[in-house]
PDB file of C-alpha atoms in Angstrom:
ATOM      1  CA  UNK A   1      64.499 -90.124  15.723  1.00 47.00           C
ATOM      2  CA  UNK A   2      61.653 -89.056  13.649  1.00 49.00           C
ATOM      3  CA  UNK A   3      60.728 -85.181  13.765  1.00 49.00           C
ATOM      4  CA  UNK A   4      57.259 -84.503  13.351  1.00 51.00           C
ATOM      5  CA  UNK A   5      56.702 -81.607  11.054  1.00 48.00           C
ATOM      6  CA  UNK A   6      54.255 -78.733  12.843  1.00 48.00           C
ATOM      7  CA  UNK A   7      50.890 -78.579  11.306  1.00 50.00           C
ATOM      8  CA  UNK A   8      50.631 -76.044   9.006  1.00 46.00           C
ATOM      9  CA  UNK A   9      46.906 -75.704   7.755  1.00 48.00           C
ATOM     10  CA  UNK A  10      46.260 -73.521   4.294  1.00 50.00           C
ATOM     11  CA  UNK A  11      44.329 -70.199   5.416  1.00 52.00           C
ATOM     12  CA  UNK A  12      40.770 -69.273   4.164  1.00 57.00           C
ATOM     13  CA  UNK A  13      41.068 -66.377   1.294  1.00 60.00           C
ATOM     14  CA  UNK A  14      39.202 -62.996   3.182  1.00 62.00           C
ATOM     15  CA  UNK A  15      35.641 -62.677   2.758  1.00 61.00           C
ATOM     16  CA  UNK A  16      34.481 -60.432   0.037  1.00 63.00           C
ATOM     17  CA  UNK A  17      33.347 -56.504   1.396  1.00 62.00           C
ATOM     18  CA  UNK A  18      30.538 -56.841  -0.731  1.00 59.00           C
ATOM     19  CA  UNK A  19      29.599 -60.251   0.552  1.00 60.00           C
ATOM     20  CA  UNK A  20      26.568 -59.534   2.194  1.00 62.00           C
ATOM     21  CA  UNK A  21      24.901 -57.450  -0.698  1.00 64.00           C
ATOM     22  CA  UNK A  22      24.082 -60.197  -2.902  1.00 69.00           C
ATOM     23  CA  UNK A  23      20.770 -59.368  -3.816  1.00 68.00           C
ATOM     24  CA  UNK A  24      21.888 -55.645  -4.958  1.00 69.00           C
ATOM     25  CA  UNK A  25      24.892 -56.951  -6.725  1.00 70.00           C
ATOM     26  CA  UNK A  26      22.573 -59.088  -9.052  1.00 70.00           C
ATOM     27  CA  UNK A  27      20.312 -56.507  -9.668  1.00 67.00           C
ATOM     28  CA  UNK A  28      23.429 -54.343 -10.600  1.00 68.00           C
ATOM     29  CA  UNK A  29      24.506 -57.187 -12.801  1.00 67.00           C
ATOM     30  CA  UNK A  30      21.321 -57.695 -13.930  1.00 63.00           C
ATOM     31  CA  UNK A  31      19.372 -54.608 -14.331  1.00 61.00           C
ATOM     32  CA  UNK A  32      17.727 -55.586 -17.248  1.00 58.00           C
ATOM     33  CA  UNK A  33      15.071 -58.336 -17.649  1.00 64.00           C
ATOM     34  CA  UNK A  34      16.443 -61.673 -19.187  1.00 66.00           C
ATOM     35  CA  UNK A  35      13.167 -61.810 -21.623  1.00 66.00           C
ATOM     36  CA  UNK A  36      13.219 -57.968 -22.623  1.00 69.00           C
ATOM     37  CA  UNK A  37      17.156 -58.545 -23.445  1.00 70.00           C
ATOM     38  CA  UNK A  38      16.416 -61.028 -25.365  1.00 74.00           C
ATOM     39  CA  UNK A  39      13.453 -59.410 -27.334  1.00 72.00           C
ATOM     40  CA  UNK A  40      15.746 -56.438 -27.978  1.00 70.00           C
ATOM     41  CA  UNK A  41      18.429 -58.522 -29.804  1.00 73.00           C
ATOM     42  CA  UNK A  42      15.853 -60.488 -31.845  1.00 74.00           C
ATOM     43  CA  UNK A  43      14.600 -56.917 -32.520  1.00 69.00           C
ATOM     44  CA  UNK A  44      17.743 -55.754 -33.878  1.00 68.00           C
ATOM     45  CA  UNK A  45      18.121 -59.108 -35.715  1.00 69.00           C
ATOM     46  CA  UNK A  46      14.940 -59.171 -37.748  1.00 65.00           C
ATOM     47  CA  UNK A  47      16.141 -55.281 -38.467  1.00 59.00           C
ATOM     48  CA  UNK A  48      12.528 -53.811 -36.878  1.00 56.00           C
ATOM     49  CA  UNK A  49      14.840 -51.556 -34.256  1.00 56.00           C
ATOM     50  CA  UNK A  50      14.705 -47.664 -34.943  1.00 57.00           C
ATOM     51  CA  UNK A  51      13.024 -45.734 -37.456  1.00 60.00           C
ATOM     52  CA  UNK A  52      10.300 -47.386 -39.380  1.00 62.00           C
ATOM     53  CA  UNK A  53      11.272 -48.224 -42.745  1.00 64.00           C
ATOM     54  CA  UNK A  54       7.937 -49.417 -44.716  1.00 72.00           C
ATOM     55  CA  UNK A  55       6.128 -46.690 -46.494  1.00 74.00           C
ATOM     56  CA  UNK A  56       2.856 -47.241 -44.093  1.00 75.00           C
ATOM     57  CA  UNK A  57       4.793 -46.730 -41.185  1.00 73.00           C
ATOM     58  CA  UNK A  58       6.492 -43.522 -42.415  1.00 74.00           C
ATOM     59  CA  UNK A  59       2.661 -42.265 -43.109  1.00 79.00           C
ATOM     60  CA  UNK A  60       1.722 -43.194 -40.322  1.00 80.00           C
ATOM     61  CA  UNK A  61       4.406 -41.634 -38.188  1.00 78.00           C
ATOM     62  CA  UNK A  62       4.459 -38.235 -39.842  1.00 81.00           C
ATOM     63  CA  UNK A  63       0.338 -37.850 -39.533  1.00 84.00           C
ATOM     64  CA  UNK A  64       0.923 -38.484 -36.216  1.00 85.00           C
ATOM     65  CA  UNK A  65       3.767 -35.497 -35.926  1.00 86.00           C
ATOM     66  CA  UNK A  66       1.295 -33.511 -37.912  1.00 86.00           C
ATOM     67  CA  UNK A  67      -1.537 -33.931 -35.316  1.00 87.00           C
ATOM     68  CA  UNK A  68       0.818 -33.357 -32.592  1.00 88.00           C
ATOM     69  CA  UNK A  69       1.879 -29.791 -33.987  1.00 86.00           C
ATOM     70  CA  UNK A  70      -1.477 -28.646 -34.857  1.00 86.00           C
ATOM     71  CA  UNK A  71      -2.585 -29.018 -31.070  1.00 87.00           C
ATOM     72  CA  UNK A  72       0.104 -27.415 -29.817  1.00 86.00           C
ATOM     73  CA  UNK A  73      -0.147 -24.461 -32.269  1.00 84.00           C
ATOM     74  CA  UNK A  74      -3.912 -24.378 -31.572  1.00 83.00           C
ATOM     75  CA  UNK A  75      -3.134 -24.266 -28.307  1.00 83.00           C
ATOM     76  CA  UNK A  76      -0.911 -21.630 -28.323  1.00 81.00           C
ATOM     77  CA  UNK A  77      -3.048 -19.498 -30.614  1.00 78.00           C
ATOM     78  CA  UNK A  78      -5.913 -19.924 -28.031  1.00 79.00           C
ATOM     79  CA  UNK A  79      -3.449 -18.559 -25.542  1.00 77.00           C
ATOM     80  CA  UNK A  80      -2.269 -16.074 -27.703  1.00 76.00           C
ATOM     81  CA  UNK A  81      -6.034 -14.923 -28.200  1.00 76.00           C
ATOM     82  CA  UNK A  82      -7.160 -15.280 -25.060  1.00 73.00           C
ATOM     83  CA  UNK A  83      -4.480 -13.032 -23.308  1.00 74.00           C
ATOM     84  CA  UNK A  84      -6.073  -9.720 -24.369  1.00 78.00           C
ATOM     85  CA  UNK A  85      -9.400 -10.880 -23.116  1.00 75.00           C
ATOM     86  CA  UNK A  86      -8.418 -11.723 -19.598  1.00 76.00           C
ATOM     87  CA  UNK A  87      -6.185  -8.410 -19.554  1.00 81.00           C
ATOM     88  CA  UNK A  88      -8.751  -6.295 -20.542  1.00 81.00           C
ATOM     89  CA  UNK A  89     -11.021  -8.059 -17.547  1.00 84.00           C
ATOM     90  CA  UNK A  90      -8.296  -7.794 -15.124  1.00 85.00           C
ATOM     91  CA  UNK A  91      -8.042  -3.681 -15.953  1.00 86.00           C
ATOM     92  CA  UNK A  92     -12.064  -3.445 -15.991  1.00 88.00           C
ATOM     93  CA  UNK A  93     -11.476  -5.210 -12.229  1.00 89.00           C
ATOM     94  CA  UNK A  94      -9.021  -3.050 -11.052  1.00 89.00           C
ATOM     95  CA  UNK A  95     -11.143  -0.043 -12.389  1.00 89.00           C
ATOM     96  CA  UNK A  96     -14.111  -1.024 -10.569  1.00 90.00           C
ATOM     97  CA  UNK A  97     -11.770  -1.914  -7.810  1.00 90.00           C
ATOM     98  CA  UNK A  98     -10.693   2.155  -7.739  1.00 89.00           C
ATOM     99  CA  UNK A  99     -14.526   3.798  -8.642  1.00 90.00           C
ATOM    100  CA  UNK A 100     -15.512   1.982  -5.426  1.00 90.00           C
ATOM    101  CA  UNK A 101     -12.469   3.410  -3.204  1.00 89.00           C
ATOM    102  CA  UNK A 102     -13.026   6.507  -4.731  1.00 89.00           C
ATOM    103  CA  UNK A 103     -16.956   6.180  -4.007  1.00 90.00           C
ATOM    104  CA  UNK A 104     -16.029   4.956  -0.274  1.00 88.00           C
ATOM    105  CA  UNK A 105     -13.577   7.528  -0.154  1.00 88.00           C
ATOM    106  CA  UNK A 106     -16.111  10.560  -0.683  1.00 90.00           C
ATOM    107  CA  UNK A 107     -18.989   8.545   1.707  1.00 90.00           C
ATOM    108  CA  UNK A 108     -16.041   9.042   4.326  1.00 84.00           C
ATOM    109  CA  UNK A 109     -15.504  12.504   3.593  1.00 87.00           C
ATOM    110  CA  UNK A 110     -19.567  13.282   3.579  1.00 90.00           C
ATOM    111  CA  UNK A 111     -19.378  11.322   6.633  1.00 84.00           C
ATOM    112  CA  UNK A 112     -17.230  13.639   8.575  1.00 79.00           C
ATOM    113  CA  UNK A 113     -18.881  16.800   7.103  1.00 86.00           C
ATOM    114  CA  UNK A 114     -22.381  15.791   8.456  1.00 87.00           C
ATOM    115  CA  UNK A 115     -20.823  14.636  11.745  1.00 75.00           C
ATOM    116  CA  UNK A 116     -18.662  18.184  12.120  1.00 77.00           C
ATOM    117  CA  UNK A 117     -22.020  20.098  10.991  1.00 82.00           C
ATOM    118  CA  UNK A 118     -24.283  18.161  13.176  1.00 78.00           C
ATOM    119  CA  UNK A 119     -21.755  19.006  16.298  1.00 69.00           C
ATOM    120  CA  UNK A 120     -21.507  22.354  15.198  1.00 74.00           C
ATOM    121  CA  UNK A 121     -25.388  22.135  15.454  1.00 78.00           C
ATOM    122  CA  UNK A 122     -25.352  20.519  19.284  1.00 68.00           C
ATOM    123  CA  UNK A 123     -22.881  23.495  20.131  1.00 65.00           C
ATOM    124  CA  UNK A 124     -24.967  26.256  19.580  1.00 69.00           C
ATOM    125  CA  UNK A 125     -28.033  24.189  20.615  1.00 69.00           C
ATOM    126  CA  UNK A 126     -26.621  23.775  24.220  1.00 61.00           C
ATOM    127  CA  UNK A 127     -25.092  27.293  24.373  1.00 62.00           C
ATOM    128  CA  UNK A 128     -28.317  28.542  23.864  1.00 66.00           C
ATOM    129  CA  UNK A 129     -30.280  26.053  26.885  1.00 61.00           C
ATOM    130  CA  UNK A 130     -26.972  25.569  29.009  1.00 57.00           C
ATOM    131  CA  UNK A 131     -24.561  28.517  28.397  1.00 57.00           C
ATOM    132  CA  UNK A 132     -20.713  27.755  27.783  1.00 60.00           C
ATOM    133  CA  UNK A 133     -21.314  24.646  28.688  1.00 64.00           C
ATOM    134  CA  UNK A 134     -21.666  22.866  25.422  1.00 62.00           C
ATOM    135  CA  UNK A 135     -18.166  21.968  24.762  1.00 68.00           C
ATOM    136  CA  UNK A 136     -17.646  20.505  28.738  1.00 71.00           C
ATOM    137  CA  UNK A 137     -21.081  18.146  27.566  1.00 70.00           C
ATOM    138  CA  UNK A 138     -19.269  17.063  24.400  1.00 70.00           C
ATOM    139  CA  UNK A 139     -16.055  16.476  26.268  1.00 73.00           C
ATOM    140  CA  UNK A 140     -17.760  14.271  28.864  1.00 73.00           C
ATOM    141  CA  UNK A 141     -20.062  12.647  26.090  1.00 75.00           C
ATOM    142  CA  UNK A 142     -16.761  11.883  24.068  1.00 79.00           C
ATOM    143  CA  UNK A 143     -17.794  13.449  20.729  1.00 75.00           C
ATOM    144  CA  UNK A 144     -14.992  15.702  20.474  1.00 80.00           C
ATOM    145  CA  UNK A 145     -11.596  14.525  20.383  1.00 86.00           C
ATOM    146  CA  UNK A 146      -9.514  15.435  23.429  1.00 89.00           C
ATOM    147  CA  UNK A 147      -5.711  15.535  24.877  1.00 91.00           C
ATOM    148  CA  UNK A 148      -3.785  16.451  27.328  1.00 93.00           C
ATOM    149  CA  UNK A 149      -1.566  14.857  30.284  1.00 95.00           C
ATOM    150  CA  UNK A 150      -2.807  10.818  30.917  1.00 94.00           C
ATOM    151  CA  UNK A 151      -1.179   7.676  31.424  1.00 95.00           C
ATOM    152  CA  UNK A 152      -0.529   4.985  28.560  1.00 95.00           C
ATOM    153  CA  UNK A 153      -1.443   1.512  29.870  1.00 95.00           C
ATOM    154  CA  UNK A 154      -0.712  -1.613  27.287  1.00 95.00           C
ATOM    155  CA  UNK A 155      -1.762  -5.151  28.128  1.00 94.00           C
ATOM    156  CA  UNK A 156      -0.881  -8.332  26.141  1.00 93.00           C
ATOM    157  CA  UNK A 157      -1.022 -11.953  26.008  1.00 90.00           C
ATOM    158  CA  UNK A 158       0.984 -14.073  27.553  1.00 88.00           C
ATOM    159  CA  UNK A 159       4.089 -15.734  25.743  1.00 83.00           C
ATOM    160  CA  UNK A 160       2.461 -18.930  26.504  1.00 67.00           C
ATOM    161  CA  UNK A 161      -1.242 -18.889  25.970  1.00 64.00           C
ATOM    162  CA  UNK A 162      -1.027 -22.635  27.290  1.00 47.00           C
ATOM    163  CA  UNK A 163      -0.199 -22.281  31.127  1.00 42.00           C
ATOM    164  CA  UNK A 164      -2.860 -23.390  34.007  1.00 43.00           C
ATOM    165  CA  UNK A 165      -3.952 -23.487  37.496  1.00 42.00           C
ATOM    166  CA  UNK A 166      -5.791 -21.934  39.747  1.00 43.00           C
ATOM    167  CA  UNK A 167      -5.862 -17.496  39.803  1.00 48.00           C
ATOM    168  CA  UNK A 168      -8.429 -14.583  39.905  1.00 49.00           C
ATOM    169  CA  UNK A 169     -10.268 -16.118  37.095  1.00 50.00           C
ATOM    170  CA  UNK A 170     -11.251 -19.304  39.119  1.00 48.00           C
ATOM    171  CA  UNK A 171     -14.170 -17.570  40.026  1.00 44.00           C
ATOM    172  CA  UNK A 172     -15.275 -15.854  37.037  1.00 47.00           C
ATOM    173  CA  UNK A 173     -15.792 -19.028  34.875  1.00 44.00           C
ATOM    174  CA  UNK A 174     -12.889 -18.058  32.437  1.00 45.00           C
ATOM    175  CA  UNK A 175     -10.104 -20.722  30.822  1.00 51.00           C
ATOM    176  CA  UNK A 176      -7.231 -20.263  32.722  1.00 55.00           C
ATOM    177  CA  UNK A 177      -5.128 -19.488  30.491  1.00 72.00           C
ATOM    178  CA  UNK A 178      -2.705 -16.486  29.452  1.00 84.00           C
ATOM    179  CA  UNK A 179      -4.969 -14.698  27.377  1.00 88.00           C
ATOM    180  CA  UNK A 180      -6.260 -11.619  27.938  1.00 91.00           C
ATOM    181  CA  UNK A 181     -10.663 -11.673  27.846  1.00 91.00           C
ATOM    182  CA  UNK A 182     -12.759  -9.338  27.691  1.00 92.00           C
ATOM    183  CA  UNK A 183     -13.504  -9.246  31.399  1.00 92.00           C
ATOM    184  CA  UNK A 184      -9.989  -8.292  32.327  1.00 93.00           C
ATOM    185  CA  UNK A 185     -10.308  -5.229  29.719  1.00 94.00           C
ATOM    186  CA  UNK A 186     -13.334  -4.288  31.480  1.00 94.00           C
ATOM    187  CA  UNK A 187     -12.091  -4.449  35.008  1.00 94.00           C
ATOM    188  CA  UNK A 188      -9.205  -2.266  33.403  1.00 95.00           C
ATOM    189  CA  UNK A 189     -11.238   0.312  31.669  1.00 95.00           C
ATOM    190  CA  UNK A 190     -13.318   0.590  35.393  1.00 94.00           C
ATOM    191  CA  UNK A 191     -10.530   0.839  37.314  1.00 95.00           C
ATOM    192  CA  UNK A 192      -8.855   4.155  35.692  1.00 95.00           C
ATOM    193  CA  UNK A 193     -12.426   5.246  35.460  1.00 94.00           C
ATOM    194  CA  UNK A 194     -12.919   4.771  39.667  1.00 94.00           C
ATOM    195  CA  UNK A 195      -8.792   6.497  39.583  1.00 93.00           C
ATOM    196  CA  UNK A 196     -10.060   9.760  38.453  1.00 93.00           C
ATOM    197  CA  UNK A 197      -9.752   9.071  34.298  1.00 93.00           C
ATOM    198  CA  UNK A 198     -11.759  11.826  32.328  1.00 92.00           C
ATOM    199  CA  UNK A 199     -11.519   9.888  29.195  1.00 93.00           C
ATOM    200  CA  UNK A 200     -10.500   6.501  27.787  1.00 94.00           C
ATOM    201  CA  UNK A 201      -9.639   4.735  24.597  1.00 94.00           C
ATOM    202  CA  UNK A 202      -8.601   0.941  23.717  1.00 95.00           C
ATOM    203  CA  UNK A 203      -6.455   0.631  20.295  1.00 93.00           C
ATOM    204  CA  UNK A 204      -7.821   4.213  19.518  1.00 89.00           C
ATOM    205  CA  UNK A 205     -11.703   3.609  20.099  1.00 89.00           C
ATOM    206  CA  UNK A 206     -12.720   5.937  22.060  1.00 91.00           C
ATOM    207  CA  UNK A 207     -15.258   4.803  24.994  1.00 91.00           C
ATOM    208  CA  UNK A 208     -18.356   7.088  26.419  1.00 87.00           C
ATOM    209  CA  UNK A 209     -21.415   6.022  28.098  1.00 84.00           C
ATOM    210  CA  UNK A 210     -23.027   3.941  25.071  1.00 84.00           C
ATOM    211  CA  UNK A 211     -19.851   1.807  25.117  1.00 88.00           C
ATOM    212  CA  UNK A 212     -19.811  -1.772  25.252  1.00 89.00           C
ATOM    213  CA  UNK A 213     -16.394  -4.597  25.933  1.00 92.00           C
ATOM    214  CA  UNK A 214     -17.707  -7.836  25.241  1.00 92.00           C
ATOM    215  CA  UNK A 215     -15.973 -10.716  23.938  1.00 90.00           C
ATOM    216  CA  UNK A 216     -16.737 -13.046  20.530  1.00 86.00           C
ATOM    217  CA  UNK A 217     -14.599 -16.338  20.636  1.00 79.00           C
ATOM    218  CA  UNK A 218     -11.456 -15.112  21.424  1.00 77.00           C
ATOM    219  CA  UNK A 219     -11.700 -11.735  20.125  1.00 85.00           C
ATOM    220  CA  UNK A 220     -12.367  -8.936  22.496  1.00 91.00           C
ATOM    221  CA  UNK A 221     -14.862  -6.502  20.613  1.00 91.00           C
ATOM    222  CA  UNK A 222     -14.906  -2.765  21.701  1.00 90.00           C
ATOM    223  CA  UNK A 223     -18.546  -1.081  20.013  1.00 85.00           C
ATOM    224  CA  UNK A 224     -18.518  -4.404  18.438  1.00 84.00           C
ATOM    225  CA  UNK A 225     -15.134  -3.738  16.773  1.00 86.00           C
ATOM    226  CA  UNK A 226     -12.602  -6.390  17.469  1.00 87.00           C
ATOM    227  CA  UNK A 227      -9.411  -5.468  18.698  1.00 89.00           C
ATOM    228  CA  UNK A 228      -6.038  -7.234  18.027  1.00 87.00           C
ATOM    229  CA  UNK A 229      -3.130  -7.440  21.011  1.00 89.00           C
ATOM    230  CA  UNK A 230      -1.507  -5.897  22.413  1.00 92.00           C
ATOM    231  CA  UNK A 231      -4.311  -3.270  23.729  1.00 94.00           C
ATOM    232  CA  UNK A 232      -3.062  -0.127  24.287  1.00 95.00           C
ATOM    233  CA  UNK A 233      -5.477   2.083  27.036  1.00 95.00           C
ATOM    234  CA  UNK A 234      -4.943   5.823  27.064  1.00 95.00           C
ATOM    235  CA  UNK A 235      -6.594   7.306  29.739  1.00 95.00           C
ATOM    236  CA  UNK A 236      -6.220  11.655  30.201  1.00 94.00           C
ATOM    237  CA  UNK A 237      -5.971  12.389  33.797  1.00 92.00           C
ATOM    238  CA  UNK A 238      -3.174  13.569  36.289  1.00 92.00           C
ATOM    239  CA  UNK A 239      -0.760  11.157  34.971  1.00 89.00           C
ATOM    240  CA  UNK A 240       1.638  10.351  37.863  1.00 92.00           C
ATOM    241  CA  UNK A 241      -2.097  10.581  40.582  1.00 93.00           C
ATOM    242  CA  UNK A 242      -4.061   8.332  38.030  1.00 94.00           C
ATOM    243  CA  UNK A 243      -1.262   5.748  37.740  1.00 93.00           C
ATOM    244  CA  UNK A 244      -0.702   5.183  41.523  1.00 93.00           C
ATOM    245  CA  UNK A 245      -4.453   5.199  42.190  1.00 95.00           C
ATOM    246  CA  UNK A 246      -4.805   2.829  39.829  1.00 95.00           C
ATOM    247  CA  UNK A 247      -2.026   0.673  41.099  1.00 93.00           C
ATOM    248  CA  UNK A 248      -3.416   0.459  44.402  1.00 94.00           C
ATOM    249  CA  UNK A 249      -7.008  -0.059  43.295  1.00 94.00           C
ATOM    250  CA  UNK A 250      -8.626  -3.761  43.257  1.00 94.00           C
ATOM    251  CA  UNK A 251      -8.888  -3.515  39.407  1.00 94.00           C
ATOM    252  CA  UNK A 252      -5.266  -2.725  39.527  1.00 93.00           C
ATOM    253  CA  UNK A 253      -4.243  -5.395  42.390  1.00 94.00           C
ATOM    254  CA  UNK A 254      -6.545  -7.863  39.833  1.00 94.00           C
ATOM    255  CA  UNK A 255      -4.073  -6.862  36.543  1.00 93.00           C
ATOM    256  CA  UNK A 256      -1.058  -7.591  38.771  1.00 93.00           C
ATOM    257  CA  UNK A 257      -2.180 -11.178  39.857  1.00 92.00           C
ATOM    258  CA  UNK A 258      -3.355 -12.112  35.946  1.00 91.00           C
ATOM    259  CA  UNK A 259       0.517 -10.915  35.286  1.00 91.00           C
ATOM    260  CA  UNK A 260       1.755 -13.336  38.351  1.00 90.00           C
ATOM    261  CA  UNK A 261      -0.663 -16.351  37.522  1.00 88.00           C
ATOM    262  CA  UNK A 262      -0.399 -16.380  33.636  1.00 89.00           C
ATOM    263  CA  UNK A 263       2.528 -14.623  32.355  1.00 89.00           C
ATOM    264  CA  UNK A 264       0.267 -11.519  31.346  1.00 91.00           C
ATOM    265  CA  UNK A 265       2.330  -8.418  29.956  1.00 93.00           C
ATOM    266  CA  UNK A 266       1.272  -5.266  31.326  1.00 93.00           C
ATOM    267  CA  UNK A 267       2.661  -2.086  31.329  1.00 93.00           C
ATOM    268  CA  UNK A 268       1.734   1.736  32.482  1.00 93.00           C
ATOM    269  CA  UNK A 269       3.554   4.918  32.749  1.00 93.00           C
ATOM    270  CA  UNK A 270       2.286   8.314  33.053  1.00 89.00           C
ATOM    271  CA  UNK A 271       2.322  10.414  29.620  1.00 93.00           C
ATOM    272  CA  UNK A 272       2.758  14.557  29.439  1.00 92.00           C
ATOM    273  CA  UNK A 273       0.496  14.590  26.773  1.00 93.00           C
ATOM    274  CA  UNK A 274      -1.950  11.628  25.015  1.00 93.00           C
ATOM    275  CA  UNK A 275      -4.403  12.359  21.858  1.00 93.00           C
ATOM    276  CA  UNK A 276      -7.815  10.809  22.262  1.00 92.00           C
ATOM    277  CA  UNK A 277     -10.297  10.753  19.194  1.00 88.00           C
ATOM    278  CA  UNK A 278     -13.762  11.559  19.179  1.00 84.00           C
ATOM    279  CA  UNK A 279     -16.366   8.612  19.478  1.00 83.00           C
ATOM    280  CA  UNK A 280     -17.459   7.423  16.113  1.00 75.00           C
ATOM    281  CA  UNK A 281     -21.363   7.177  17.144  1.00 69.00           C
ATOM    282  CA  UNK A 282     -23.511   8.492  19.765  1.00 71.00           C
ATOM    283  CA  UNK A 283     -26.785   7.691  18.731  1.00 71.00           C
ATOM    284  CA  UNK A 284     -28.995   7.179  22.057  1.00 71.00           C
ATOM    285  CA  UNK A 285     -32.221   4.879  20.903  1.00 73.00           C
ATOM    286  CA  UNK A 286     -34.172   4.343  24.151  1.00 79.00           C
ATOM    287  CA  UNK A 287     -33.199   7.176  26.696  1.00 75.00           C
ATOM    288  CA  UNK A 288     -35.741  10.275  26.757  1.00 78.00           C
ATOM    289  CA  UNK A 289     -34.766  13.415  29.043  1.00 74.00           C
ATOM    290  CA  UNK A 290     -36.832  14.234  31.967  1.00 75.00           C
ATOM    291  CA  UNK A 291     -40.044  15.849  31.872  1.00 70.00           C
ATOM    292  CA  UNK A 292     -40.821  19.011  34.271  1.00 62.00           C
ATOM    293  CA  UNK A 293     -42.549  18.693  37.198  1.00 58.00           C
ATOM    294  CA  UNK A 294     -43.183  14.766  36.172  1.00 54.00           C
ATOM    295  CA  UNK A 295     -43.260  11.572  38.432  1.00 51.00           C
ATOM    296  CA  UNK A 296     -39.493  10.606  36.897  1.00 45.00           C
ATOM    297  CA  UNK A 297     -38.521  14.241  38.183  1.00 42.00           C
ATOM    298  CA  UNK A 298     -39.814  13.619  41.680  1.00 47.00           C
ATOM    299  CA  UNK A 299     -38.235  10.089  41.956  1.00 44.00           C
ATOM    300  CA  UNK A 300     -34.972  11.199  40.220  1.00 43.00           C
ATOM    301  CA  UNK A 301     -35.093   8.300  37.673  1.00 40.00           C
ATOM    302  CA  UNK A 302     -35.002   8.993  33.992  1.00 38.00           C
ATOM    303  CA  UNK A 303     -37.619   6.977  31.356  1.00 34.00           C
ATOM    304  CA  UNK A 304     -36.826   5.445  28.708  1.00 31.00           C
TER     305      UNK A 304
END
């Protein structure tokens, strides 16, 4: 009996790893052009590879090398002369730069002597029409600088500038957002003033009468000097009184709902002693004082 022998078919050799990057193999293999191959070895068979070896070719190449150095020497010879120039313009800069400090500088310094001689003026002016009572009018007029026991009071923007919804502002046509406006500064500035503050200052502008908060974009301008945040209010007053007034106050119940709505960062605490300066104008354009026995004296209204 016949035994059939088992069927034994040949296995397929393993497929290449490579197998399915044809395309960069030949470029691999073939990185370089079939026609500019073969233009480089006719090249180097007619002998016209490398240097050039006729006499015009030689000329030619060295004029060429000659050209080449003469622009870079003139160039650096241009440099070379040109350097002292643009130093010497760079020092007659920076001394203009200094004559001008210098000239600002001594302005300042005039500045403050007019300003101290023209108080020193006012003093004896109202000693003379109001007694001792000069230096209280200064004080309450804010041009002498002040200090004494306060609270410190700083407000900033929110982390997220971005956040929404409804809040105190709704009303006041403001963005709700977390940043701090002008309106909230004012609100701020009234409220210690209704808590018993005798004098204020934002970022170290001191505020009187004459003073004006009032926003430009997003900049909050004080005297129509823009602030930066955080704003820092010093107020002098019974420190530990002034601070729980103001808590309690609607100004101060209107700080504490910007904080809960946007994310505001506020901050006060009563201070044993704060510096205020003195206000850097006072210059009153329309007001007039009273006139004796006038109509404005009988109706208790001042002209202007």
């Amino acid at each position: 009996m016949s035994q059939q022998s088992p069927d034994r078919s040949t296995a397929s050799p393993p497929a290449r790893p490579d197998a399915s990057m044809s395309l960069l193999n030949n470029v691999m293999d073939h990185s370089l052009d079939d026609g500019y191959a073969e233009a480089s070895a006719r090249r180097k068979a007619d002998g016209s590879a490398g240097l050039p070896r006729t006499l015009k070719s030689k000329l030619g190449l060295a004029a060429g090398l000659v050209v080449a150095a003469l622009v870079v020497t003139l160039g650096a010879a241009e440099a070379r002369i040109a350097a002292p120039v643009v130093a010497k313009e760079r020092e007659e800069l920076i001394d203009r730069i200094n004559a001008e400090t210098q000239a600002a500088d001594t302005l300042e310094s005039s500045v403050d002597a007019l300003r101290s001689d023209v108080s020193e003026r006012q003093r004896k002016a109202l000693e003379q029409h109001g007694g001792d009572q000069g230096e209280l009018v200064a004080l309450l007029a804010g041009a002498t600088p002040v200090e004494g026991p306060g609270v410190k009071l700083v407000v900033d923007d929110a982390k997220n500038t971005d956040q929404g919804g409804g809040g105190p502002r709704e009303s006041s046509g403001f963005a709700d957002t977390g940043r701090v406006r002008d309106r909230d500064m004012q609100r701020v500035v009234n409220g210690l003033w209704e808590s018993g503050a005798e004098a204020i200052a934002i970022n170290g502008q001191r505020l009187t009468a004459l003073s004006a908060i009032r926003a430009a974009g997003d900049a909050i301008l004080v005297d129509n000097r823009p602030l930066v945040p955080p704003y820092t209010v010093l107020a002098v007053g019974d420190g530990k009184k002034l601070a729980t007034a103001f808590r309690d106050s609607a100004d101060g119940q209107y700080l504490q709902a910007l904080k809960e709505s946007f994310d505001i960062r506020t901050s006060i605490s009563d201070q044993a002693k704060v510096r205020l300066p003195a206000a850097p104008s006072l210059i009153v354009r329309t007001a007039e004082p009273k006139a004796a026995g006038s109509g404005a004296a009988d109706t208790g209204k001042g002209t202007s």
